[in-house]
């Protein structure tokens, strides 16, 4: 960072964005004005640094700033064609960029450039939006802030709003900021420190006033039967409902989900006014762009059965889609973007919590955070006054804004496995870990299940944060443990699409040396374990109605007879036939079941490192360190098989190219003629 003004702006932005009380993820923008040497003329030029389109204040870096020449940006006032054509001004910002200009300028650039202050913050704090959405927000602004903060009636973000705020700043020299009706706050200062101080003063003053003056029960009295269920009970119910709810959110296109049972959500749903308030919808543009204008709310008490809840959710979904289509039809005009789908992005279940959905886990999680913000806003507004969000027509103008549509169209194409939710067993090392990495690299979110929770979590952390991968504990031979692992996946990611039965172990013993305990151990983990995982996952796959994949990591030994591995090879043959049986049974639900037959995967293998490798090396009369090379030499291709090769085969089966294939076993053994499938 070579410019001190820009460096100070980034530091201020990161501090403001780090506290959710100040603004939500990717919400708001900040700016600073200063000088830099023009490399063409060698003279100082006035510049505007402003957070670019789509960036996040808390994680803002230099690359996320748009950099514009201030003289050219302000000259746009002279060519402004008026409110009906203000969207054209966004394209005009490109002609004001300094050099390559950094990030794309956002719609709020005019607010920052036209206001006569060195530093400007535009934020979306819950406390500020509560005042902005109160029915008497203008009077509350005067009462709370006196003349230091000025009320600005609702106006859609854009060039005219920038002109309006610039005029307010000029007409109110003592003011430090304003409340934007239905939207948020803007503050300014002569220094970066002063702007930040003023922003925080507005936020904290509003919050303190709400705290001191709010009605005791802003959401009304408790609604009988709608209180929070005990934690274990509500999470079990949430897991039971997730597949249905995901099918509801994914009728138009598949979605990834997120679940939260925070007190904010549960307390809201337990109060009498929640049906009225949820029907009013959100207000801040950043909120309903991510949450849709309103959620789907289950209208049954907390102790309603899972079966009754599912039936009612499906009825409400039909009504929600009809209502959303009506909203679109009432407000769409010639040139409006096509409807983007009529499914809810937020589903609220009293006593249980909130399910939020998006194109990936981060988007789903952030949507839930935004609706939590909306609840906080409603609490503040109802505590002081009456919650009065912007009207439906204005919401539609934001949601189906041509500029917003253009931003969506600029987003990179999704990866092949985007929106796919995977569960891989035995994935803390070796083949399973390689499979999990491959699936995540191709866009899936992954639950890594392993007997060792710490190792599973470490493997997940290596792949990415919890928006990409999580670690869960699973003894696949235990029915309850398998259910818990599947439930954890469902609650973490909102559903399940892809299951890889990889957990395994082996004991290399002759027939006479194999004990009943040896036999039971291997069959419990691989044959029984695969059955339990597949059966538990299939319930969710069928209920979702989105199809899916189950892949078994079997073995060359499922068809090849070798010495001293009776228990291992027999259980692998069991797994291989499970593939055929389940392919025949689950095909009508769109669930494909396939298998992989690896051989000689020594590197990184948990099985080989646990004694199996030493035993097999002894059987073949080679050093254990040379076992991989030995296996390679007995193959037709004379190549060693690595975990990544198995992972590539799994991706081939579950990716976009073999969608009509089920019941197949793919050898990944570098060519073992005795194991050819016939």
CSV table of C-alpha atoms in Angstrom, one decimal, residues 385-584:
chain,number,residue,atom,x,y,z
A,385,UNK,CA,-42.9,2.6,17.0
A,386,UNK,CA,-44.3,0.4,14.3
A,387,UNK,CA,-42.1,-1.4,11.8
A,388,UNK,CA,-42.9,0.0,8.3
A,389,UNK,CA,-40.6,-1.3,5.6
A,390,UNK,CA,-40.5,0.2,2.1
A,391,UNK,CA,-43.4,-0.9,0.0
A,392,UNK,CA,-43.6,-3.8,-2.4
A,393,UNK,CA,-43.0,-1.9,-5.6
A,394,UNK,CA,-39.8,-0.4,-4.2
A,395,UNK,CA,-38.6,-3.8,-3.1
A,396,UNK,CA,-39.2,-5.2,-6.5
A,397,UNK,CA,-37.3,-2.3,-8.1
A,398,UNK,CA,-34.3,-3.3,-6.0
A,399,UNK,CA,-34.6,-7.1,-6.4
A,400,UNK,CA,-35.1,-7.0,-10.1
A,401,UNK,CA,-32.9,-4.0,-10.8
A,402,UNK,CA,-31.1,-4.2,-14.1
A,403,UNK,CA,-27.9,-3.2,-12.4
A,404,UNK,CA,-28.3,-6.0,-10.0
A,405,UNK,CA,-29.0,-8.4,-12.8
A,406,UNK,CA,-25.9,-7.3,-14.6
A,407,UNK,CA,-23.8,-8.0,-11.5
A,408,UNK,CA,-25.3,-11.5,-11.2
A,409,UNK,CA,-24.4,-12.1,-14.9
A,410,UNK,CA,-20.8,-11.1,-14.3
A,411,UNK,CA,-20.3,-13.8,-11.6
A,412,UNK,CA,-18.0,-16.6,-12.7
A,413,UNK,CA,-19.6,-19.9,-13.9
A,414,UNK,CA,-20.1,-22.4,-11.1
A,415,UNK,CA,-17.8,-25.3,-10.8
A,416,UNK,CA,-19.2,-28.8,-11.9
A,417,UNK,CA,-20.1,-29.9,-8.4
A,418,UNK,CA,-21.5,-26.6,-7.1
A,419,UNK,CA,-24.5,-27.1,-4.8
A,420,UNK,CA,-23.5,-30.8,-4.3
A,421,UNK,CA,-23.3,-31.8,-0.6
A,422,UNK,CA,-21.0,-34.8,0.0
A,423,UNK,CA,-20.3,-37.1,2.9
A,424,UNK,CA,-17.1,-39.2,2.7
A,425,UNK,CA,-16.4,-41.8,5.3
A,426,UNK,CA,-12.9,-42.7,6.5
A,427,UNK,CA,-11.8,-39.5,5.0
A,428,UNK,CA,-9.2,-38.2,7.5
A,429,UNK,CA,-6.4,-39.8,5.4
A,430,UNK,CA,-5.5,-41.8,2.3
A,431,UNK,CA,-8.1,-42.4,-0.4
A,432,UNK,CA,-10.9,-40.8,1.6
A,433,UNK,CA,-9.0,-37.6,2.1
A,434,UNK,CA,-8.0,-37.4,-1.6
A,435,UNK,CA,-11.7,-37.9,-2.6
A,436,UNK,CA,-12.8,-35.2,-0.2
A,437,UNK,CA,-10.2,-32.8,-1.6
A,438,UNK,CA,-11.2,-33.6,-5.2
A,439,UNK,CA,-14.9,-33.1,-4.5
A,440,UNK,CA,-14.3,-29.8,-2.8
A,441,UNK,CA,-12.0,-28.6,-5.6
A,442,UNK,CA,-14.8,-29.2,-8.0
A,443,UNK,CA,-17.3,-27.1,-6.0
A,444,UNK,CA,-18.9,-29.5,-3.6
A,445,UNK,CA,-19.1,-29.0,0.2
A,446,UNK,CA,-17.9,-32.0,2.1
A,447,UNK,CA,-18.4,-33.6,5.5
A,448,UNK,CA,-15.3,-35.7,6.4
A,449,UNK,CA,-16.4,-38.6,8.6
A,450,UNK,CA,-13.8,-40.6,10.5
A,451,UNK,CA,-13.5,-42.6,13.7
A,452,UNK,CA,-11.0,-40.0,14.9
A,453,UNK,CA,-12.8,-36.6,15.2
A,454,UNK,CA,-9.7,-34.6,15.7
A,455,UNK,CA,-8.1,-36.0,12.5
A,456,UNK,CA,-11.4,-35.5,10.6
A,457,UNK,CA,-11.5,-31.9,11.7
A,458,UNK,CA,-7.8,-31.4,10.8
A,459,UNK,CA,-8.4,-32.8,7.3
A,460,UNK,CA,-11.5,-30.5,6.9
A,461,UNK,CA,-9.4,-27.5,8.0
A,462,UNK,CA,-6.8,-28.4,5.4
A,463,UNK,CA,-9.4,-28.4,2.6
A,464,UNK,CA,-10.9,-25.1,3.7
A,465,UNK,CA,-13.0,-23.3,6.3
A,466,UNK,CA,-16.4,-24.6,7.5
A,467,UNK,CA,-18.1,-23.1,4.5
A,468,UNK,CA,-16.3,-25.7,2.5
A,469,UNK,CA,-15.7,-28.7,4.7
A,470,UNK,CA,-16.4,-30.0,8.2
A,471,UNK,CA,-15.2,-32.9,10.2
A,472,UNK,CA,-17.6,-35.3,11.9
A,473,UNK,CA,-17.1,-38.4,14.0
A,474,UNK,CA,-18.5,-41.6,12.8
A,475,UNK,CA,-18.1,-45.3,13.8
A,476,UNK,CA,-19.8,-46.6,10.7
A,477,UNK,CA,-20.5,-49.9,12.4
A,478,UNK,CA,-22.8,-48.2,14.9
A,479,UNK,CA,-26.3,-47.3,13.8
A,480,UNK,CA,-26.7,-44.3,16.1
A,481,UNK,CA,-23.3,-42.9,15.2
A,482,UNK,CA,-24.1,-43.1,11.5
A,483,UNK,CA,-27.4,-41.3,12.0
A,484,UNK,CA,-25.5,-38.6,14.0
A,485,UNK,CA,-23.0,-38.2,11.3
A,486,UNK,CA,-25.6,-37.9,8.6
A,487,UNK,CA,-27.6,-35.5,10.8
A,488,UNK,CA,-24.5,-33.3,11.3
A,489,UNK,CA,-24.0,-33.1,7.6
A,490,UNK,CA,-27.7,-32.2,7.0
A,491,UNK,CA,-27.6,-29.4,9.6
A,492,UNK,CA,-24.2,-28.1,8.4
A,493,UNK,CA,-25.0,-27.9,4.7
A,494,UNK,CA,-28.8,-28.2,4.5
A,495,UNK,CA,-29.0,-31.5,2.7
A,496,UNK,CA,-27.1,-34.4,1.2
A,497,UNK,CA,-26.4,-35.4,-2.4
A,498,UNK,CA,-23.3,-37.6,-2.6
A,499,UNK,CA,-22.1,-40.3,-0.3
A,500,UNK,CA,-18.8,-42.1,-0.6
A,501,UNK,CA,-18.5,-45.4,1.4
A,502,UNK,CA,-14.8,-45.4,1.9
A,503,UNK,CA,-14.2,-46.3,5.6
A,504,UNK,CA,-12.3,-49.6,5.9
A,505,UNK,CA,-9.6,-51.6,7.5
A,506,UNK,CA,-7.9,-54.9,6.9
A,507,UNK,CA,-6.2,-57.7,8.7
A,508,UNK,CA,-4.0,-59.9,6.5
A,509,UNK,CA,-4.4,-63.5,7.9
A,510,UNK,CA,-4.8,-66.9,6.5
A,511,UNK,CA,-8.1,-68.9,6.9
A,512,UNK,CA,-6.9,-70.8,9.9
A,513,UNK,CA,-5.5,-67.7,11.6
A,514,UNK,CA,-8.6,-65.6,11.0
A,515,UNK,CA,-10.7,-65.4,14.2
A,516,UNK,CA,-14.4,-64.7,14.5
A,517,UNK,CA,-13.5,-61.3,15.9
A,518,UNK,CA,-11.3,-60.6,12.9
A,519,UNK,CA,-14.2,-61.6,10.6
A,520,UNK,CA,-16.8,-59.6,12.5
A,521,UNK,CA,-14.6,-56.5,12.8
A,522,UNK,CA,-14.0,-56.2,9.0
A,523,UNK,CA,-17.6,-57.0,8.1
A,524,UNK,CA,-19.0,-54.6,10.7
A,525,UNK,CA,-16.9,-51.7,9.3
A,526,UNK,CA,-17.2,-52.3,5.6
A,527,UNK,CA,-20.2,-54.5,4.8
A,528,UNK,CA,-22.5,-53.5,7.7
A,529,UNK,CA,-21.0,-49.9,7.8
A,530,UNK,CA,-21.7,-49.3,4.1
A,531,UNK,CA,-25.2,-50.7,4.5
A,532,UNK,CA,-25.9,-48.4,7.5
A,533,UNK,CA,-24.5,-45.3,5.8
A,534,UNK,CA,-26.3,-46.0,2.5
A,535,UNK,CA,-29.6,-46.7,4.3
A,536,UNK,CA,-29.5,-43.6,6.4
A,537,UNK,CA,-28.4,-41.4,3.6
A,538,UNK,CA,-31.0,-42.8,1.2
A,539,UNK,CA,-33.8,-41.6,3.4
A,540,UNK,CA,-32.6,-38.0,3.0
A,541,UNK,CA,-31.9,-38.5,-0.8
A,542,UNK,CA,-35.3,-39.8,-1.4
A,543,UNK,CA,-37.1,-37.1,0.6
A,544,UNK,CA,-35.2,-34.3,-1.1
A,545,UNK,CA,-36.3,-35.5,-4.6
A,546,UNK,CA,-33.0,-34.3,-6.1
A,547,UNK,CA,-31.5,-37.6,-7.0
A,548,UNK,CA,-28.0,-38.2,-5.8
A,549,UNK,CA,-25.0,-40.5,-5.9
A,550,UNK,CA,-23.7,-43.3,-3.6
A,551,UNK,CA,-20.2,-44.5,-4.4
A,552,UNK,CA,-18.6,-47.6,-2.8
A,553,UNK,CA,-14.8,-47.8,-2.6
A,554,UNK,CA,-14.6,-51.6,-2.9
A,555,UNK,CA,-11.5,-53.3,-4.1
A,556,UNK,CA,-9.8,-55.4,-6.7
A,557,UNK,CA,-10.1,-58.2,-4.1
A,558,UNK,CA,-13.9,-58.2,-4.5
A,559,UNK,CA,-13.4,-60.2,-7.7
A,560,UNK,CA,-9.8,-61.5,-7.3
A,561,UNK,CA,-8.9,-64.4,-5.1
A,562,UNK,CA,-5.6,-63.9,-3.3
A,563,UNK,CA,-3.9,-65.6,-0.3
A,564,UNK,CA,-4.3,-64.6,3.4
A,565,UNK,CA,-7.2,-62.1,3.2
A,566,UNK,CA,-10.4,-64.2,3.5
A,567,UNK,CA,-12.2,-61.7,5.7
A,568,UNK,CA,-11.2,-58.6,3.8
A,569,UNK,CA,-11.9,-60.0,0.4
A,570,UNK,CA,-15.3,-61.5,1.4
A,571,UNK,CA,-16.5,-58.2,2.8
A,572,UNK,CA,-15.3,-56.3,-0.3
A,573,UNK,CA,-17.4,-58.7,-2.4
A,574,UNK,CA,-20.3,-57.9,-0.1
A,575,UNK,CA,-19.8,-54.2,-0.8
A,576,UNK,CA,-19.5,-54.9,-4.5
A,577,UNK,CA,-22.9,-56.6,-4.6
A,578,UNK,CA,-24.5,-53.9,-2.5
A,579,UNK,CA,-23.7,-51.5,-5.4
A,580,UNK,CA,-25.7,-53.7,-7.8
A,581,UNK,CA,-28.6,-54.2,-5.3
A,582,UNK,CA,-28.9,-50.5,-4.4
A,583,UNK,CA,-28.5,-49.4,-8.0
A,584,UNK,CA,-31.6,-51.5,-8.8
